Each structure stands twice: as C-alpha cells, then as structure tokens.
PDB file of C-alpha atoms in Angstrom:
ATOM      1  CA  UNK M 289       0.113   0.162  -0.020  1.00 62.00           C
ATOM      2  CA  UNK M 290       1.454   3.243  -1.344  1.00 63.00           C
ATOM      3  CA  UNK M 291       0.498   6.427   0.277  1.00 64.00           C
ATOM      4  CA  UNK M 292       1.299  10.478   0.210  1.00 64.00           C
ATOM      5  CA  UNK M 293       3.797  11.748  -2.004  1.00 62.00           C
ATOM      6  CA  UNK M 294       5.169   8.218  -3.926  1.00 61.00           C
ATOM      7  CA  UNK M 295       1.562   8.558  -4.945  1.00 61.00           C
ATOM      8  CA  UNK M 296       2.563  10.790  -7.261  1.00 56.00           C
ATOM      9  CA  UNK M 297       3.623   8.901  -9.597  1.00 58.00           C
ATOM     10  CA  UNK M 298       0.103   7.087 -10.451  1.00 58.00           C
ATOM     11  CA  UNK M 299      -1.353  10.260 -11.203  1.00 58.00           C
ATOM     12  CA  UNK M 300      -3.526  12.771  -9.565  1.00 55.00           C
ATOM     13  CA  UNK M 301      -6.717  10.098  -8.912  1.00 57.00           C
ATOM     14  CA  UNK M 302      -4.432   8.316  -6.346  1.00 59.00           C
ATOM     15  CA  UNK M 303      -4.841  10.967  -3.773  1.00 57.00           C
ATOM     16  CA  UNK M 304      -6.325   8.151  -1.560  1.00 65.00           C
ATOM     17  CA  UNK M 305      -3.630   6.021  -1.675  1.00 64.00           C
ATOM     18  CA  UNK M 306      -2.552   2.934  -4.663  1.00 62.00           C
ATOM     19  CA  UNK M 307      -2.963  -1.104  -3.544  1.00 60.00           C
ATOM     20  CA  UNK M 308      -0.147  -2.836  -5.480  1.00 54.00           C
ATOM     21  CA  UNK M 309      -2.395  -6.066  -6.055  1.00 56.00           C
ATOM     22  CA  UNK M 310      -0.909  -9.189  -7.786  1.00 55.00           C
ATOM     23  CA  UNK M 311      -2.249 -12.286  -8.571  1.00 63.00           C
ATOM     24  CA  UNK M 312      -1.906 -15.230 -10.389  1.00 67.00           C
ATOM     25  CA  UNK M 313      -3.857 -14.987 -13.158  1.00 79.00           C
ATOM     26  CA  UNK M 314      -0.326 -14.378 -14.983  1.00 85.00           C
ATOM     27  CA  UNK M 315       1.110 -17.534 -13.255  1.00 83.00           C
ATOM     28  CA  UNK M 316       5.005 -16.483 -12.390  1.00 81.00           C
ATOM     29  CA  UNK M 317       7.539 -19.001 -10.891  1.00 72.00           C
ATOM     30  CA  UNK M 318      10.265 -17.236  -8.478  1.00 61.00           C
ATOM     31  CA  UNK M 319      12.593 -19.473  -7.076  1.00 54.00           C
ATOM     32  CA  UNK M 320      10.309 -21.227  -4.009  1.00 58.00           C
ATOM     33  CA  UNK M 321       7.297 -21.044  -5.984  1.00 65.00           C
ATOM     34  CA  UNK M 322       4.364 -23.222  -5.293  1.00 72.00           C
ATOM     35  CA  UNK M 323       1.424 -23.525  -7.600  1.00 78.00           C
ATOM     36  CA  UNK M 324      -1.365 -25.493  -5.687  1.00 84.00           C
ATOM     37  CA  UNK M 325      -4.888 -26.912  -7.495  1.00 90.00           C
ATOM     38  CA  UNK M 326      -7.693 -26.191  -5.432  1.00 91.00           C
ATOM     39  CA  UNK M 327     -11.590 -26.422  -5.148  1.00 95.00           C
ATOM     40  CA  UNK M 328     -13.465 -24.889  -2.537  1.00 93.00           C
ATOM     41  CA  UNK M 329     -17.343 -25.043  -1.804  1.00 95.00           C
ATOM     42  CA  UNK M 330     -19.216 -23.073   1.127  1.00 94.00           C
ATOM     43  CA  UNK M 331     -22.856 -22.661   2.215  1.00 94.00           C
ATOM     44  CA  UNK M 332     -23.642 -19.957   4.168  1.00 91.00           C
ATOM     45  CA  UNK M 333     -27.370 -20.163   5.991  1.00 92.00           C
ATOM     46  CA  UNK M 334     -28.816 -16.562   6.219  1.00 89.00           C
ATOM     47  CA  UNK M 335     -28.767 -16.847   2.744  1.00 90.00           C
ATOM     48  CA  UNK M 336     -29.315 -20.005   1.085  1.00 92.00           C
ATOM     49  CA  UNK M 337     -26.171 -19.200  -0.825  1.00 92.00           C
ATOM     50  CA  UNK M 338     -23.866 -21.346  -2.101  1.00 94.00           C
ATOM     51  CA  UNK M 339     -20.016 -20.372  -3.114  1.00 94.00           C
ATOM     52  CA  UNK M 340     -17.951 -22.642  -5.594  1.00 96.00           C
ATOM     53  CA  UNK M 341     -14.463 -22.129  -7.284  1.00 94.00           C
ATOM     54  CA  UNK M 342     -11.339 -23.783  -8.480  1.00 94.00           C
ATOM     55  CA  UNK M 343      -7.754 -23.388  -9.797  1.00 92.00           C
ATOM     56  CA  UNK M 344      -5.958 -25.304 -11.648  1.00 93.00           C
ATOM     57  CA  UNK M 345      -2.092 -25.502 -12.353  1.00 91.00           C
ATOM     58  CA  UNK M 346      -0.564 -27.191 -14.966  1.00 91.00           C
ATOM     59  CA  UNK M 347       3.696 -26.680 -16.008  1.00 90.00           C
ATOM     60  CA  UNK M 348       5.061 -28.232 -19.248  1.00 90.00           C
ATOM     61  CA  UNK M 349       8.646 -27.308 -20.272  1.00 90.00           C
ATOM     62  CA  UNK M 350       8.955 -23.423 -19.909  1.00 90.00           C
ATOM     63  CA  UNK M 351       5.396 -22.695 -19.760  1.00 92.00           C
ATOM     64  CA  UNK M 352       2.934 -22.378 -16.593  1.00 92.00           C
ATOM     65  CA  UNK M 353      -0.586 -22.575 -17.080  1.00 93.00           C
ATOM     66  CA  UNK M 354      -3.722 -21.523 -15.047  1.00 93.00           C
ATOM     67  CA  UNK M 355      -7.593 -21.445 -15.328  1.00 95.00           C
ATOM     68  CA  UNK M 356     -10.113 -20.462 -12.504  1.00 94.00           C
ATOM     69  CA  UNK M 357     -13.584 -20.400 -12.044  1.00 95.00           C
ATOM     70  CA  UNK M 358     -16.114 -18.994  -9.102  1.00 94.00           C
ATOM     71  CA  UNK M 359     -19.560 -19.107  -8.797  1.00 95.00           C
ATOM     72  CA  UNK M 360     -21.672 -16.966  -5.808  1.00 93.00           C
ATOM     73  CA  UNK M 361     -25.711 -17.550  -6.219  1.00 94.00           C
ATOM     74  CA  UNK M 362     -27.692 -16.193  -2.968  1.00 93.00           C
ATOM     75  CA  UNK M 363     -31.530 -15.193  -2.116  1.00 92.00           C
ATOM     76  CA  UNK M 364     -32.494 -12.575   0.017  1.00 90.00           C
ATOM     77  CA  UNK M 365     -31.242 -12.591   3.529  1.00 86.00           C
ATOM     78  CA  UNK M 366     -32.924 -13.849   6.228  1.00 87.00           C
ATOM     79  CA  UNK M 367     -33.018 -11.190   9.654  1.00 83.00           C
ATOM     80  CA  UNK M 368     -34.787 -11.683  12.933  1.00 82.00           C
ATOM     81  CA  UNK M 369     -38.798 -10.117  12.169  1.00 78.00           C
ATOM     82  CA  UNK M 370     -39.076  -6.704  12.382  1.00 67.00           C
ATOM     83  CA  UNK M 371     -42.148  -3.909  11.376  1.00 70.00           C
ATOM     84  CA  UNK M 372     -41.917  -2.025   8.674  1.00 65.00           C
ATOM     85  CA  UNK M 373     -43.976   1.771   8.520  1.00 65.00           C
ATOM     86  CA  UNK M 374     -44.646   2.845   5.395  1.00 61.00           C
ATOM     87  CA  UNK M 375     -45.344   6.523   5.539  1.00 62.00           C
ATOM     88  CA  UNK M 376     -48.663   7.303   2.519  1.00 57.00           C
ATOM     89  CA  UNK M 377     -48.145  10.853   1.113  1.00 53.00           C
ATOM     90  CA  UNK M 378     -51.789  12.429   1.933  1.00 54.00           C
ATOM     91  CA  UNK M 379     -52.677  12.227   5.225  1.00 49.00           C
ATOM     92  CA  UNK M 380     -55.319   9.475   5.523  1.00 46.00           C
ATOM     93  CA  UNK M 381     -57.167   7.404   8.033  1.00 45.00           C
ATOM     94  CA  UNK M 382     -54.489   4.656   8.041  1.00 45.00           C
ATOM     95  CA  UNK M 383     -51.569   6.921   7.862  1.00 45.00           C
ATOM     96  CA  UNK M 384     -49.166   3.957   8.828  1.00 47.00           C
ATOM     97  CA  UNK M 385     -49.456   0.768   6.470  1.00 54.00           C
ATOM     98  CA  UNK M 386     -47.183  -1.810   8.748  1.00 58.00           C
ATOM     99  CA  UNK M 387     -45.393  -5.219   7.340  1.00 69.00           C
ATOM    100  CA  UNK M 388     -44.105  -7.384   9.223  1.00 74.00           C
ATOM    101  CA  UNK M 389     -40.798  -9.387   7.478  1.00 76.00           C
ATOM    102  CA  UNK M 390     -37.891 -11.444   8.122  1.00 83.00           C
ATOM    103  CA  UNK M 391     -35.738 -11.324   5.305  1.00 84.00           C
ATOM    104  CA  UNK M 392     -34.186  -8.058   3.339  1.00 85.00           C
ATOM    105  CA  UNK M 393     -36.394  -7.771   0.096  1.00 85.00           C
ATOM    106  CA  UNK M 394     -33.842  -7.515  -2.804  1.00 87.00           C
ATOM    107  CA  UNK M 395     -30.596  -8.802  -0.935  1.00 88.00           C
ATOM    108  CA  UNK M 396     -29.854 -11.547  -3.529  1.00 91.00           C
ATOM    109  CA  UNK M 397     -27.073 -12.086  -6.062  1.00 91.00           C
ATOM    110  CA  UNK M 398     -25.774 -14.121  -8.462  1.00 94.00           C
ATOM    111  CA  UNK M 399     -21.725 -13.646  -9.328  1.00 93.00           C
ATOM    112  CA  UNK M 400     -19.743 -15.593 -11.896  1.00 95.00           C
ATOM    113  CA  UNK M 401     -15.982 -15.635 -12.942  1.00 93.00           C
ATOM    114  CA  UNK M 402     -13.782 -17.475 -15.211  1.00 95.00           C
ATOM    115  CA  UNK M 403     -10.223 -16.408 -16.109  1.00 94.00           C
ATOM    116  CA  UNK M 404      -7.313 -18.504 -17.957  1.00 95.00           C
ATOM    117  CA  UNK M 405      -3.556 -17.414 -17.939  1.00 95.00           C
ATOM    118  CA  UNK M 406      -0.421 -18.783 -19.602  1.00 94.00           C
ATOM    119  CA  UNK M 407       3.156 -18.141 -18.766  1.00 94.00           C
ATOM    120  CA  UNK M 408       6.255 -18.426 -21.214  1.00 95.00           C
ATOM    121  CA  UNK M 409      10.369 -18.704 -19.133  1.00 93.00           C
ATOM    122  CA  UNK M 410      13.249 -18.244 -20.483  1.00 92.00           C
ATOM    123  CA  UNK M 411      16.644 -17.930 -19.016  1.00 90.00           C
ATOM    124  CA  UNK M 412      16.324 -13.689 -18.548  1.00 91.00           C
ATOM    125  CA  UNK M 413      12.704 -13.785 -17.758  1.00 92.00           C
ATOM    126  CA  UNK M 414       9.349 -14.293 -18.671  1.00 94.00           C
ATOM    127  CA  UNK M 415       6.614 -13.392 -20.991  1.00 96.00           C
ATOM    128  CA  UNK M 416       2.694 -14.046 -19.585  1.00 95.00           C
ATOM    129  CA  UNK M 417      -0.609 -13.174 -20.991  1.00 96.00           C
ATOM    130  CA  UNK M 418      -4.064 -13.476 -19.291  1.00 95.00           C
ATOM    131  CA  UNK M 419      -8.131 -13.419 -20.004  1.00 96.00           C
ATOM    132  CA  UNK M 420     -10.763 -12.839 -17.246  1.00 93.00           C
ATOM    133  CA  UNK M 421     -14.611 -12.309 -17.026  1.00 94.00           C
ATOM    134  CA  UNK M 422     -16.489 -11.040 -14.043  1.00 91.00           C
ATOM    135  CA  UNK M 423     -20.572 -11.269 -14.354  1.00 93.00           C
ATOM    136  CA  UNK M 424     -22.403 -10.210 -11.841  1.00 91.00           C
ATOM    137  CA  UNK M 425     -26.114  -9.330 -10.749  1.00 91.00           C
ATOM    138  CA  UNK M 426     -27.447  -8.346  -7.505  1.00 88.00           C
ATOM    139  CA  UNK M 427     -29.984  -6.615  -5.847  1.00 88.00           C
ATOM    140  CA  UNK M 428     -30.208  -3.121  -4.113  1.00 86.00           C
ATOM    141  CA  UNK M 429     -32.177  -3.074  -0.941  1.00 85.00           C
ATOM    142  CA  UNK M 430     -34.387  -0.356  -1.434  1.00 81.00           C
ATOM    143  CA  UNK M 431     -37.842   0.957  -2.186  1.00 78.00           C
ATOM    144  CA  UNK M 432     -37.263   1.036  -5.769  1.00 83.00           C
ATOM    145  CA  UNK M 433     -36.029  -3.050  -6.365  1.00 81.00           C
ATOM    146  CA  UNK M 434     -33.361  -2.043  -8.064  1.00 87.00           C
ATOM    147  CA  UNK M 435     -30.731  -4.705  -9.932  1.00 89.00           C
ATOM    148  CA  UNK M 436     -26.791  -3.668 -10.784  1.00 88.00           C
ATOM    149  CA  UNK M 437     -25.238  -6.005 -13.514  1.00 90.00           C
ATOM    150  CA  UNK M 438     -21.985  -5.826 -13.811  1.00 88.00           C
ATOM    151  CA  UNK M 439     -19.936  -7.509 -16.595  1.00 92.00           C
ATOM    152  CA  UNK M 440     -16.116  -6.533 -16.970  1.00 90.00           C
ATOM    153  CA  UNK M 441     -13.829  -8.577 -19.668  1.00 94.00           C
ATOM    154  CA  UNK M 442     -10.031  -7.882 -18.765  1.00 91.00           C
ATOM    155  CA  UNK M 443      -7.086  -9.094 -20.702  1.00 94.00           C
ATOM    156  CA  UNK M 444      -3.901  -8.600 -19.588  1.00 92.00           C
ATOM    157  CA  UNK M 445      -0.044  -8.615 -20.413  1.00 94.00           C
ATOM    158  CA  UNK M 446       2.874  -9.020 -17.774  1.00 92.00           C
ATOM    159  CA  UNK M 447       6.722  -9.199 -18.690  1.00 94.00           C
ATOM    160  CA  UNK M 448      10.078  -9.624 -17.448  1.00 92.00           C
ATOM    161  CA  UNK M 449      13.339  -9.231 -18.657  1.00 92.00           C
ATOM    162  CA  UNK M 450      17.011  -9.430 -16.773  1.00 89.00           C
ATOM    163  CA  UNK M 451      19.192  -7.091 -19.082  1.00 85.00           C
ATOM    164  CA  UNK M 452      22.224  -7.676 -15.894  1.00 78.00           C
ATOM    165  CA  UNK M 453      23.717  -4.355 -17.622  1.00 77.00           C
ATOM    166  CA  UNK M 454      25.292  -1.578 -15.669  1.00 69.00           C
ATOM    167  CA  UNK M 455      22.689   1.144 -16.397  1.00 80.00           C
ATOM    168  CA  UNK M 456      19.370  -1.251 -16.384  1.00 79.00           C
ATOM    169  CA  UNK M 457      18.998  -4.480 -13.956  1.00 85.00           C
ATOM    170  CA  UNK M 458      16.027  -5.536 -14.985  1.00 83.00           C
ATOM    171  CA  UNK M 459      12.912  -3.970 -17.078  1.00 85.00           C
ATOM    172  CA  UNK M 460       9.029  -5.434 -15.787  1.00 85.00           C
TER     173      UNK M 460
END
C-alpha cells in the first residue's frame, strides 16, 4: 500500500493511496513458488448462499498455465423479524401501513468469474498473458427494488527481462 507523495507517479487520482495487487492470473515462477490446485465449496444459511470455485495450474516445459472459475449465488438475507412502516403521501385514516418482515427484500446475488492465463519462462525472464471475465447481477435493498448488472472483461500482459547491465538491471 502506497500513500502520500509516493503516489504522485500514479497520477492525481491516487490521492487516497495505491494498492499494488498481484494475483495468479498470470502465473509467474519464482524460486520457492509452489502452485497448488484448489477447489472450494461453501454454504451460508443466512441467505441460502452457495460459493463454488477452483483453480488449476499446469506446468509443461517452460510454460505454466492456469484456469479458474467461481460462482456465488444467494437468496434474500434472513433477518430477525421486524416491522416495516410505510408513510402515505396524503394523510388518511390509515396513515401508517405496517408490514412484518423476516428477510431483506432484493438482497439476492448471482456472481460468476472465469479466467485463464499462461506464462513462457526463459533464462532471463518471462512473458505472460491472461484473460478474465466477471459477471454479476445483484439486488440493492431499497424501495425501488434496483438490480445491478456488472460485466467486466480484462486482458493482461506481464513481462520481465533481466538485462544484467550497468545502466539497467531489469525491466518489468
């Protein structure tokens, strides 16, 4: 995490700070690296939510490949029973319309991710490429029952070369 004057090289929009995040979307082998295949499944009772995901790595000669996928689905959140009061715009004899609730309406979600990447390693460095896809549909608990649909596709390139020269040691 970078803060203060060190964020100036990232532009004026970095006033709040910069977080430098590396993930395994482009698998890079460093001495001591250990790529482990993982599969995860979780359930949450508060919203009948399921999370399933996995990542697979494969090494072949100078190449390392990875592929991952996740899916998270939830229903509306269960909550302790409460009474919801609605105010009518015009005064009437029934100015308050009461409704008993035991869940948060429109708090459901369906999130899917997918990605793959590969890296070619050589004596003085590596070159890697990845693609990822993120699809999310989720509700916003409000009186309008808003639904947000977010789709993001991302392609990344990462490279390293060790010059081992007087003026430049390496290039990222």
